[in-house]
mmCIF file of C-alpha atoms in Angstrom:
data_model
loop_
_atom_site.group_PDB
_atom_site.id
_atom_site.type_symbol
_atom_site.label_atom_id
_atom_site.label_comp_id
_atom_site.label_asym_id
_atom_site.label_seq_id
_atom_site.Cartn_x
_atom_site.Cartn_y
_atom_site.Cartn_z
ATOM 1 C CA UNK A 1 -29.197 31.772 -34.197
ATOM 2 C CA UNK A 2 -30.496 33.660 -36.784
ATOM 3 C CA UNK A 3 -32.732 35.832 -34.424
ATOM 4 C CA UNK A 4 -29.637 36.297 -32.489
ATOM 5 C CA UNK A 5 -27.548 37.656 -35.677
ATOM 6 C CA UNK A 6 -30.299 39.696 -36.324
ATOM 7 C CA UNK A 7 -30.111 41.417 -32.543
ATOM 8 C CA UNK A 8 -26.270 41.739 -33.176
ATOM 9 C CA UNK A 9 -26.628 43.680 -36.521
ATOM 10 C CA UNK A 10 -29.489 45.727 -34.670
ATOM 11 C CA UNK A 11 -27.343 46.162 -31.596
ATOM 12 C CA UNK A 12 -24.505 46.927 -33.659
ATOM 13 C CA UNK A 13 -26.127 50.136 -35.485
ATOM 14 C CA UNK A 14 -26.628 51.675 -32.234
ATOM 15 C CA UNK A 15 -23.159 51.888 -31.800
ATOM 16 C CA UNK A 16 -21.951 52.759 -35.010
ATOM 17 C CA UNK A 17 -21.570 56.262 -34.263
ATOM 18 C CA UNK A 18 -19.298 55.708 -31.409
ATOM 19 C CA UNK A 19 -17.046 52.810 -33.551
ATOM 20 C CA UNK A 20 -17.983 49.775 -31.280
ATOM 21 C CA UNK A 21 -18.529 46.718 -32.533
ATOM 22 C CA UNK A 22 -21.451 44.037 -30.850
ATOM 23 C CA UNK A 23 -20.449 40.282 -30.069
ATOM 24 C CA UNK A 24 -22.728 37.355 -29.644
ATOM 25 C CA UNK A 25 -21.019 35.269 -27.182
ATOM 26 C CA UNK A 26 -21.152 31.440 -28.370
ATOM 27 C CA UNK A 27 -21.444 28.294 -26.557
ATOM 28 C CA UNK A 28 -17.734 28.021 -24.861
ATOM 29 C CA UNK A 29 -16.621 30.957 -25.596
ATOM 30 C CA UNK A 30 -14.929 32.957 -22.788
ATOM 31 C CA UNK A 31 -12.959 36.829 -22.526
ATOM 32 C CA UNK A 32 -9.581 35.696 -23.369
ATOM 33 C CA UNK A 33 -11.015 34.515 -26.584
ATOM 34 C CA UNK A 34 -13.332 37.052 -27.531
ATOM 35 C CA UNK A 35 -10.429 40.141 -26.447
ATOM 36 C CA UNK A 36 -7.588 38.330 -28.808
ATOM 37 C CA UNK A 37 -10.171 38.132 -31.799
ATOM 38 C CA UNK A 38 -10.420 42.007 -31.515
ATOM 39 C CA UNK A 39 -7.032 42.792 -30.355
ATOM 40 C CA UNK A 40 -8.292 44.255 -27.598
ATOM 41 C CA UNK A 41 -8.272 43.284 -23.520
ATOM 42 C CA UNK A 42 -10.315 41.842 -21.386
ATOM 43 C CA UNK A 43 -10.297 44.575 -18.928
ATOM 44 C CA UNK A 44 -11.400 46.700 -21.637
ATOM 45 C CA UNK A 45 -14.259 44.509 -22.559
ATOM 46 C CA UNK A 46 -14.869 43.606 -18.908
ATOM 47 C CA UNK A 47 -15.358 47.789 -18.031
ATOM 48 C CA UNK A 48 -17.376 48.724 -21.406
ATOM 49 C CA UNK A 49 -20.301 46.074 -20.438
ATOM 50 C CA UNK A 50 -19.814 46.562 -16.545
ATOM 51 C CA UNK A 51 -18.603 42.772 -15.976
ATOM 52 C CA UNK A 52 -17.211 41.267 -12.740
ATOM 53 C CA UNK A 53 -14.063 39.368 -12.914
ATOM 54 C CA UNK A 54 -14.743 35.900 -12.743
ATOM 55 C CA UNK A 55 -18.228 36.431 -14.166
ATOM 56 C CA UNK A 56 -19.345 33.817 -16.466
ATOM 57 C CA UNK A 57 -20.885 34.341 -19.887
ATOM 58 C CA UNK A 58 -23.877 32.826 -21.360
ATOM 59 C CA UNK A 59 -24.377 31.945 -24.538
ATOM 60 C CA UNK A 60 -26.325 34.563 -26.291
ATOM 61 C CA UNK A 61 -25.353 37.635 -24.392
ATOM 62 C CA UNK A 62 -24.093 40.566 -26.149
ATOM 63 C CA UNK A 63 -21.298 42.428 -25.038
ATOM 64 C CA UNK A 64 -20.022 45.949 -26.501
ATOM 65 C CA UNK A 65 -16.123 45.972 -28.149
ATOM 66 C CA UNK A 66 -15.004 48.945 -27.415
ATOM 67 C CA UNK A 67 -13.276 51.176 -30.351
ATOM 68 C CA UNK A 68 -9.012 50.899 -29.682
ATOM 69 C CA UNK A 69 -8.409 54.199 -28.086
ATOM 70 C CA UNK A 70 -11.691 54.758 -26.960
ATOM 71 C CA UNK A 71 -12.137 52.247 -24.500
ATOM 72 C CA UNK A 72 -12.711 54.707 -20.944
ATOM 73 C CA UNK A 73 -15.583 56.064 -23.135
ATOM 74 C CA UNK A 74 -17.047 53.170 -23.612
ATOM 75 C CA UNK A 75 -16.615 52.361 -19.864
ATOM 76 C CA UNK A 76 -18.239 55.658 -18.634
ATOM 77 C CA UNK A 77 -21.418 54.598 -20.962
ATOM 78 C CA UNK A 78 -21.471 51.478 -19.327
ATOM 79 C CA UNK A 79 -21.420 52.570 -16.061
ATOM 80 C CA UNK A 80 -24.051 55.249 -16.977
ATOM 81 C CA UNK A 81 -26.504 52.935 -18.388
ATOM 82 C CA UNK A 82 -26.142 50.744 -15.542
ATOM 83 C CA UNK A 83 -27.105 53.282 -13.121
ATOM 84 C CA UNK A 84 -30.242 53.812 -14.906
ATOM 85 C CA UNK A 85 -30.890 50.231 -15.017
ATOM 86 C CA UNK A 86 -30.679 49.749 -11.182
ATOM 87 C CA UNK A 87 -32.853 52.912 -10.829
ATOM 88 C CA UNK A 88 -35.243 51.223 -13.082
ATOM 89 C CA UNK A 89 -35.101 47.760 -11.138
ATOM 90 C CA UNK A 90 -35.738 50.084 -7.434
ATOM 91 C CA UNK A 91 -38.437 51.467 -9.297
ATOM 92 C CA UNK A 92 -40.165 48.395 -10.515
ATOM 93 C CA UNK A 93 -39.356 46.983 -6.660
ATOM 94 C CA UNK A 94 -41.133 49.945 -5.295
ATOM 95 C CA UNK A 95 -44.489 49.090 -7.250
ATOM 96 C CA UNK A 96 -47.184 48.125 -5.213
ATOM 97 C CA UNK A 97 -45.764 49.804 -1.936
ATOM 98 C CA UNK A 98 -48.136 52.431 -0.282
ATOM 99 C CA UNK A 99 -46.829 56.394 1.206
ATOM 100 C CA UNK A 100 -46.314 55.391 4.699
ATOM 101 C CA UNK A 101 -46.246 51.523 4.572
ATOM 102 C CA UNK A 102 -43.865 50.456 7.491
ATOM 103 C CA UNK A 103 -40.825 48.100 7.564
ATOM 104 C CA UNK A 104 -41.595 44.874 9.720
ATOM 105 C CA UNK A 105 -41.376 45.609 13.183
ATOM 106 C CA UNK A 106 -38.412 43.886 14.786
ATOM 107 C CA UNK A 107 -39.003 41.592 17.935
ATOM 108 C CA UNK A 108 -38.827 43.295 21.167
ATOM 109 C CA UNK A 109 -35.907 42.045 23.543
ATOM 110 C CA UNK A 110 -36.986 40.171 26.481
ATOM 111 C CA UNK A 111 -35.200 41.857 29.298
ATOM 112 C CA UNK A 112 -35.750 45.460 28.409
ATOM 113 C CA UNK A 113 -36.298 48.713 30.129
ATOM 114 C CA UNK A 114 -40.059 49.286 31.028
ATOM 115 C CA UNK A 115 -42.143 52.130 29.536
ATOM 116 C CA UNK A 116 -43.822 52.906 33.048
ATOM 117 C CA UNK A 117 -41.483 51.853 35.533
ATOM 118 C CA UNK A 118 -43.153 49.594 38.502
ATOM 119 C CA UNK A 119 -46.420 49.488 36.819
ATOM 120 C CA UNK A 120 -47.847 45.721 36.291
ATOM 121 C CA UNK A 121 -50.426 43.848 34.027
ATOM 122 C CA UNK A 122 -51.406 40.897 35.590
ATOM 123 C CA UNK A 123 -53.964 38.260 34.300
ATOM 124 C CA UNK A 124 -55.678 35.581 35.577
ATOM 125 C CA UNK A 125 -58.374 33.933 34.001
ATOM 126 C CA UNK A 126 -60.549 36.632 32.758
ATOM 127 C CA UNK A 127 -59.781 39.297 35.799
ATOM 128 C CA UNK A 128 -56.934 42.181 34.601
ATOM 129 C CA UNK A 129 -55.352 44.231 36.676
ATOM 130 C CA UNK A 130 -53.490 47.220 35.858
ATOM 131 C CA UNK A 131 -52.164 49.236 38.677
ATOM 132 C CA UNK A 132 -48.767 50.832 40.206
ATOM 133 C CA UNK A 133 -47.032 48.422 42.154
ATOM 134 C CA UNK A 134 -43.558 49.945 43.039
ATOM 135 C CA UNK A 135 -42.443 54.239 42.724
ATOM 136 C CA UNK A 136 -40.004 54.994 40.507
ATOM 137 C CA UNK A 137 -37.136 54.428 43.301
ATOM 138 C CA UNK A 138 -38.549 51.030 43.430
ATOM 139 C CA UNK A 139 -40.614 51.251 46.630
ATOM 140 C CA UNK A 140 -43.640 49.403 47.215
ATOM 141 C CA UNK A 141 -47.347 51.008 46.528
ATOM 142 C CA UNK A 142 -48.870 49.921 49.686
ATOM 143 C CA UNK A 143 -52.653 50.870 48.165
ATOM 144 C CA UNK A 144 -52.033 48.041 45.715
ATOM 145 C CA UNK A 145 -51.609 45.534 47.580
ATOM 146 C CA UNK A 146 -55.590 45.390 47.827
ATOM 147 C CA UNK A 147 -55.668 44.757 44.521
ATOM 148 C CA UNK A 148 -53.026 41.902 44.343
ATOM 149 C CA UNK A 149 -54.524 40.417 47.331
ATOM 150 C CA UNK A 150 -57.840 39.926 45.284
ATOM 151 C CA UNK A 151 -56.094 38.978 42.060
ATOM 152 C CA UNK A 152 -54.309 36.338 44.368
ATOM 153 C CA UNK A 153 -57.485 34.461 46.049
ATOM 154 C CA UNK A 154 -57.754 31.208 46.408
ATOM 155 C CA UNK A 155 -59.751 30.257 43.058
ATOM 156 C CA UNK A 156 -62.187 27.518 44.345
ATOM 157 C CA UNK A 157 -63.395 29.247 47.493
ATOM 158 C CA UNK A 158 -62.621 32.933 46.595
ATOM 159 C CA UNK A 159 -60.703 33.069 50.313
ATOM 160 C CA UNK A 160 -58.270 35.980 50.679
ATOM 161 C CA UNK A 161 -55.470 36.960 52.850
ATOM 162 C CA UNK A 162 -52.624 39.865 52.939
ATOM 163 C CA UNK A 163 -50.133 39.204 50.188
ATOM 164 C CA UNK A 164 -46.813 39.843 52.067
ATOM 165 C CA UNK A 165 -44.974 42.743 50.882
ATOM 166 C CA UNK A 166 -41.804 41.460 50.055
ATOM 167 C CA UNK A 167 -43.483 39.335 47.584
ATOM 168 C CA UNK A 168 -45.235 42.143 46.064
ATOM 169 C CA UNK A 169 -42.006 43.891 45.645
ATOM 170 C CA UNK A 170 -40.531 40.781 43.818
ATOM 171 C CA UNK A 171 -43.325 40.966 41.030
ATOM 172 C CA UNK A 172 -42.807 44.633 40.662
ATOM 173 C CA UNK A 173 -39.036 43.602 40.527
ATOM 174 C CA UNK A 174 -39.419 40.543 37.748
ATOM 175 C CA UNK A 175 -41.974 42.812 35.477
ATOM 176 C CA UNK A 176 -39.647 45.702 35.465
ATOM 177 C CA UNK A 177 -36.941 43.063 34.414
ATOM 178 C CA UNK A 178 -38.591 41.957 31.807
ATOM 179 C CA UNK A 179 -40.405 45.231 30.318
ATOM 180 C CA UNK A 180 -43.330 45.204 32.165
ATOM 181 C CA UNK A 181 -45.005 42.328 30.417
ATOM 182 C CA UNK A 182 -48.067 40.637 30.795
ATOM 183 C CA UNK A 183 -47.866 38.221 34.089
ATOM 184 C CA UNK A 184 -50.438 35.701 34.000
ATOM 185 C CA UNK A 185 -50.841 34.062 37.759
ATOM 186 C CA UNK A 186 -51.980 30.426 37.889
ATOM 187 C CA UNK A 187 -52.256 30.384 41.705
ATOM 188 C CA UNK A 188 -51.340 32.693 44.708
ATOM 189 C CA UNK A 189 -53.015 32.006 48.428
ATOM 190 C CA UNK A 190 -53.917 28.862 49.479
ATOM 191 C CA UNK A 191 -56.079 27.685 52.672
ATOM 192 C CA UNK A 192 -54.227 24.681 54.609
ATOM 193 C CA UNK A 193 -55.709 22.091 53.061
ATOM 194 C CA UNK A 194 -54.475 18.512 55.278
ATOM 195 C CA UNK A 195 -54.111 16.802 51.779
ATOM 196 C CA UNK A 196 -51.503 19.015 50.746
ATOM 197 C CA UNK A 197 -47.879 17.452 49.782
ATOM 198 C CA UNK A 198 -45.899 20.245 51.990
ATOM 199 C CA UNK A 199 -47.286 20.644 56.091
ATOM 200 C CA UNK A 200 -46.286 24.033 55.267
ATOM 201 C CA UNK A 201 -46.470 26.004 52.370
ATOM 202 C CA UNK A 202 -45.597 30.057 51.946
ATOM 203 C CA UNK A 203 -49.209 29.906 49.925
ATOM 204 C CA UNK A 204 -50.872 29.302 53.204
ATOM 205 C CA UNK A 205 -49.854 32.373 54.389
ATOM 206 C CA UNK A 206 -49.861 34.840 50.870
ATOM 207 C CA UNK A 207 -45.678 34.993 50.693
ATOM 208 C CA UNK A 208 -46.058 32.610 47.127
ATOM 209 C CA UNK A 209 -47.248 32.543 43.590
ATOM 210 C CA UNK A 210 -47.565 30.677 40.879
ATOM 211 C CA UNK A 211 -46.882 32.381 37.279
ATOM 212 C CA UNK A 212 -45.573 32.953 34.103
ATOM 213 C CA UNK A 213 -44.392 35.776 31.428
ATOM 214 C CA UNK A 214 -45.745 36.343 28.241
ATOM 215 C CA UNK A 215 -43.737 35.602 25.579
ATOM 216 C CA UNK A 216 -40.870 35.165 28.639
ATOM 217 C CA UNK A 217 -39.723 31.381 28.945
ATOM 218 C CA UNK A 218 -39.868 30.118 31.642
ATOM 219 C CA UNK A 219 -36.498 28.810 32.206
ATOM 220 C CA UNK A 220 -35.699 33.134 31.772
ATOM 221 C CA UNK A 221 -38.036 33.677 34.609
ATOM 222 C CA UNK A 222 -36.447 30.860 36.573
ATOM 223 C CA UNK A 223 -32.979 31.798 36.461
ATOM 224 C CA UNK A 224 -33.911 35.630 36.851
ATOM 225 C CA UNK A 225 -36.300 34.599 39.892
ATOM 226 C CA UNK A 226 -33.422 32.903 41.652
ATOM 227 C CA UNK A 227 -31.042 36.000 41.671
ATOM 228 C CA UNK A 228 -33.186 37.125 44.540
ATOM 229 C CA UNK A 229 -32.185 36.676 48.156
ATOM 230 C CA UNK A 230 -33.878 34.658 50.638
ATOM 231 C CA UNK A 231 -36.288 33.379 48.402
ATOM 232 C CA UNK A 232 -37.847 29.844 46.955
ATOM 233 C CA UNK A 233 -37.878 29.122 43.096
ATOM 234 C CA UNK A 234 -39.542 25.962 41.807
ATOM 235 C CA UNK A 235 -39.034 25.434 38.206
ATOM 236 C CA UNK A 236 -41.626 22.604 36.894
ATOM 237 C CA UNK A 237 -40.505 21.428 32.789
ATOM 238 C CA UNK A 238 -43.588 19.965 32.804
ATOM 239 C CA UNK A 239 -46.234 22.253 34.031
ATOM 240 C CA UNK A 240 -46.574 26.421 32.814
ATOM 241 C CA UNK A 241 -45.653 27.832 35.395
ATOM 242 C CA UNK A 242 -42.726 28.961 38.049
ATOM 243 C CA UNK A 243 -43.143 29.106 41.516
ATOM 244 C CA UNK A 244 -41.623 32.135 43.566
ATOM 245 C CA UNK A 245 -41.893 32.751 47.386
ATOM 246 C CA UNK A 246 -39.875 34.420 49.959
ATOM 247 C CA UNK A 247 -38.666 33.131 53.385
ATOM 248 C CA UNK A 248 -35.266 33.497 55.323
ATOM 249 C CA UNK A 249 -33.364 31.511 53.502
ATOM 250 C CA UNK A 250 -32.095 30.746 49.770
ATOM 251 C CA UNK A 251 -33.275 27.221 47.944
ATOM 252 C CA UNK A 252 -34.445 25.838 44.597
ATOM 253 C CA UNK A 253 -35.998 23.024 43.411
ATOM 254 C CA UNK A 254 -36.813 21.100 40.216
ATOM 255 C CA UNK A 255 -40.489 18.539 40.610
ATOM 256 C CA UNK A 256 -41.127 16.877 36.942
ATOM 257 C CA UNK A 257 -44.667 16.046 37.674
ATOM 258 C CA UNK A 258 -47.221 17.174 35.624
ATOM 259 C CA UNK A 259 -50.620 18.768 36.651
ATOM 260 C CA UNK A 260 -52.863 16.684 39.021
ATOM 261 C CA UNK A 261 -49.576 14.443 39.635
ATOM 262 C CA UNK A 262 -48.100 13.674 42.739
ATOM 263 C CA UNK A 263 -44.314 15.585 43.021
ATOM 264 C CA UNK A 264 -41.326 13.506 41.107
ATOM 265 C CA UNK A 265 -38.195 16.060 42.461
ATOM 266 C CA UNK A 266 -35.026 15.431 40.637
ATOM 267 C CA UNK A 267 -33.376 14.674 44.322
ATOM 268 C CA UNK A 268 -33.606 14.363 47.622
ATOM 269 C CA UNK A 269 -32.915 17.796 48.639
ATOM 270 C CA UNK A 270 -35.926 19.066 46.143
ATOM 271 C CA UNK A 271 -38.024 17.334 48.729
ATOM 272 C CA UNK A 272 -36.671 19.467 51.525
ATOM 273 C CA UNK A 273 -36.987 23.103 49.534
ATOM 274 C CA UNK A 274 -40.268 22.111 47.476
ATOM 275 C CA UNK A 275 -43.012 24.519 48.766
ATOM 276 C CA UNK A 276 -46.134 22.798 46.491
ATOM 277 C CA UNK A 277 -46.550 19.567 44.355
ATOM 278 C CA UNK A 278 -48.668 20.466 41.076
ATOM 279 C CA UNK A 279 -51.314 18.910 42.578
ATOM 280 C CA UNK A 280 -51.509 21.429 45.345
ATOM 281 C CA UNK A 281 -52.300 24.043 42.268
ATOM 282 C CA UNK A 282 -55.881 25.201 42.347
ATOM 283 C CA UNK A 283 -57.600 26.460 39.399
ATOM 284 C CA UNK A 284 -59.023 29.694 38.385
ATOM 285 C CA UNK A 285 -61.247 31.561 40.581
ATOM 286 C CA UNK A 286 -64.609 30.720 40.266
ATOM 287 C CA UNK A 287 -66.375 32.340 37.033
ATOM 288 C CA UNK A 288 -63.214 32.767 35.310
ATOM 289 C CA UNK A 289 -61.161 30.938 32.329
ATOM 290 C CA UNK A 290 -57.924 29.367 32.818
ATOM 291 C CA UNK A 291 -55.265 30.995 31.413
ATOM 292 C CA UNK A 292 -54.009 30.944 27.608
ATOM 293 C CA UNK A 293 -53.079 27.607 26.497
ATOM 294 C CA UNK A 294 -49.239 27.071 26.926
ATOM 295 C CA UNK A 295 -48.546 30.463 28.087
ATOM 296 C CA UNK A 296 -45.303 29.844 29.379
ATOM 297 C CA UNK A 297 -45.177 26.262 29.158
ATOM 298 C CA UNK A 298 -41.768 24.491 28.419
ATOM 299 C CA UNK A 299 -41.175 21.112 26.188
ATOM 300 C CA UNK A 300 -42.037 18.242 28.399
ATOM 301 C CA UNK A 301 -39.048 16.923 30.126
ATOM 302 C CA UNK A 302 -38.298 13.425 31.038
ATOM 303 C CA UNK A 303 -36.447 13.701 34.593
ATOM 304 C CA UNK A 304 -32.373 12.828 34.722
ATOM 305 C CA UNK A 305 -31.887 8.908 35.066
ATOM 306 C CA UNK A 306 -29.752 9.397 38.216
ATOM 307 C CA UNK A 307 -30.698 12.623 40.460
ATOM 308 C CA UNK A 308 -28.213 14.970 39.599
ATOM 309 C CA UNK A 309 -30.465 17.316 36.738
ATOM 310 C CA UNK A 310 -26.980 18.755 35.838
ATOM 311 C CA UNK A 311 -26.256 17.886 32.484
ATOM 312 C CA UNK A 312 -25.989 19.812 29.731
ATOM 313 C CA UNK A 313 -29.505 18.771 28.648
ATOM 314 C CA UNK A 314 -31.504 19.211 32.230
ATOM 315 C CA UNK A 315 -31.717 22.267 34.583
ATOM 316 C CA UNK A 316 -29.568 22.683 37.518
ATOM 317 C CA UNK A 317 -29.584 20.466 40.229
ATOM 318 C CA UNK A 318 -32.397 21.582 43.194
ATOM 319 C CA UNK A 319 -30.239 23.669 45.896
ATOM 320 C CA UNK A 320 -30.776 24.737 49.280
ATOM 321 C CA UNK A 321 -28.716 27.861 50.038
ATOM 322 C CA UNK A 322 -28.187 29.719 52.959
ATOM 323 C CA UNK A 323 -26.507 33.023 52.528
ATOM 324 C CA UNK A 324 -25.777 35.770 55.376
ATOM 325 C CA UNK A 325 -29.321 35.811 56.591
ATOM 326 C CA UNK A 326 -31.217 39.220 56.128
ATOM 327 C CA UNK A 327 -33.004 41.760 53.967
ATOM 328 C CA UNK A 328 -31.048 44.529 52.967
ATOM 329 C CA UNK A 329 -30.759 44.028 50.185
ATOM 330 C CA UNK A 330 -33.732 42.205 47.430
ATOM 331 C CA UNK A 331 -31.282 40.910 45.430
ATOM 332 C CA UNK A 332 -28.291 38.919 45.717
ATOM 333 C CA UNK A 333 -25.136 41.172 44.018
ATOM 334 C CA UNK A 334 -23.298 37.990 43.100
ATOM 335 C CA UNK A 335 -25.931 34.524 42.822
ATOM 336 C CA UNK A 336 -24.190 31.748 43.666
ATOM 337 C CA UNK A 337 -25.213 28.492 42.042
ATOM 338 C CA UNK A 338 -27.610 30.280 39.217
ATOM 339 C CA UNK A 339 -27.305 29.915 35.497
ATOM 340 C CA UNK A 340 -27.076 32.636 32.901
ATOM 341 C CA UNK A 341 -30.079 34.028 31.848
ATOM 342 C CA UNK A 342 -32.095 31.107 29.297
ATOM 343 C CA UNK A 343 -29.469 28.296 30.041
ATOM 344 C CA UNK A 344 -30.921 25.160 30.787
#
């Protein structure tokens, strides 16, 4: 207390020029109290020391009485002196920072605009390949489909065969979508292989792939990927990867296996779309490293008790859809059946 007292009397000669008086605020003590021991107000008080309304005191703080008659004064000094102390507090804030440091960089959106229009980055393993897939009208680059093609071999053997063009068109399509990201391909082209779960698969004959987006998950690619017309989606909770193909007719399917495991489809009519089991998945081709861990890979996901995969908590039900057959156009104007973009 008496170091207080002693700040009030110090306080108080600072002011004496001007005729305002310096109060220690005690334990308890509050405006109204304060303003009727000076005769004064406490909007007077509350302007001369730049106070809020509602503000609470603390014992120990000093606050400025303004002379009667003088009181806007004694507001404009309080306002002035706190303008100098916020410059002061930007000031002290500012320490430390360099000329040039930059403000964090905010997250770039996941369906965006592309930088280069129809150019790809696709990985696989340890083998990149940058290259122009579709013009800027969205036409396919026929010269890169040499490049897909080898990017797309079958990884144990190193076989190759034509990618189909319509598929090439649909990756150009989905990295456009979402800004030309990275797309890292776990399988493409597949020999018949008489231990495969599907007679016939659209890898057999280079109209399929395997893949994911970086950064993209994969329940984004999956509802973007079924937009498309005539075309196969597989979505797999418990694997990193969709599956995408194209044929001559709409379907989708859901198969909660896991890698190596034979195909658990969330109904019977998954059986009748599914193009692959997991276990049909071959690895990287040969002298290169799998892909990132969990690039693209979803929470495991326990399959619906009874079949339907349509709850609130599990993906849409597998479909088979037939539309007005054709290919004039790539994409369906109106998707019937497909979720908003990252609903599950």
């Amino acid at each position: 207390m008496a170091l207080l007292a002693g700040a009030a009397v110090a306080l108080a000669s600072v002011y004496a020029e001007a005729g305002d008086v310096v109060h220690v605020v005690a334990k308890g003590q509050v405006l109204v109290q304060i303003a009727k021991r000076y005769r004064t107000t406490v909007d007077a008080i509350r302007a001369a020391n730049g106070l809020r309304p509602g503000q609470l005191l603390k014992p120990g703080q000093e606050l400025v009485i303004p002379e009667k008659g003088k009181e806007a004064e004694a507001a404009k000094r309080a306002k002035k002196d706190g303008k100098k102390a916020d410059t002061k507090e930007n000031a002290a804030a500012g320490k430390g920072k360099k000329k040039g440091d930059a403000k964090p960089a905010k997250p770039e959106p996941l369906v965006m605009k592309p930088k280069r229009p129809g150019f790809v980055k696709l990985v696989r393993g340890t083998d990149r390949l940058e290259t122009q897939l579709l013009t800027k009208h969205g036409r396919l680059v026929p010269s890169a489909l040499t490049g897909l093609g080898k990017m797309m071999r079958h990884g144990p053997s190193g076989a190759k065969t034509a990618i189909d063009p319509r598929l090439a068109t649909l990756i150009g399509m989905v990295s456009d979508h979402f800004g030309g990201r990275t797309i890292h391909i776990t399988s493409g082209f597949r020999p018949y292989s008489p231990t495969q779960y599907t007679k016939h698969s659209n890898h057999n004959l280079g109209r399929a792939i395997d893949f994911s987006i970086e950064g993209v998950p994969n329940t984004m690619l999956r509802d973007f990927c079924r937009t498309f017309r005539n075309a196969g989606v597989g979505y797999y909770p418990n694997s990193t990867f969709v599956h995408l193909d194209v044929r001559t007719t709409k379907a989708f399917w859901i198969d909660y296996s896991r890698p190596g495991e034979a195909p658990r489809y969330d109904s019977p009519v998954a059986q009748a779309s599914a193009d692959e089991s997991t276990a049909d998945v071959d690895q990287a081709p040969s002298g290169a490293t799998p892909a990132p861990s969990g690039a693209g890979k979803e929470t495991p996901t326990t399959p619906p008790a009874q079949g339907g995969g349509s709850g609130d908590t599990h993906p849409p039900p597998s479909q088979v859809v037939d539309p007005s057959t054709g290919n004039s156009s790539t994409q369906d104007p109106t998707p019937r059946n497909a979720p908003k973009a990252g609903q599950n």
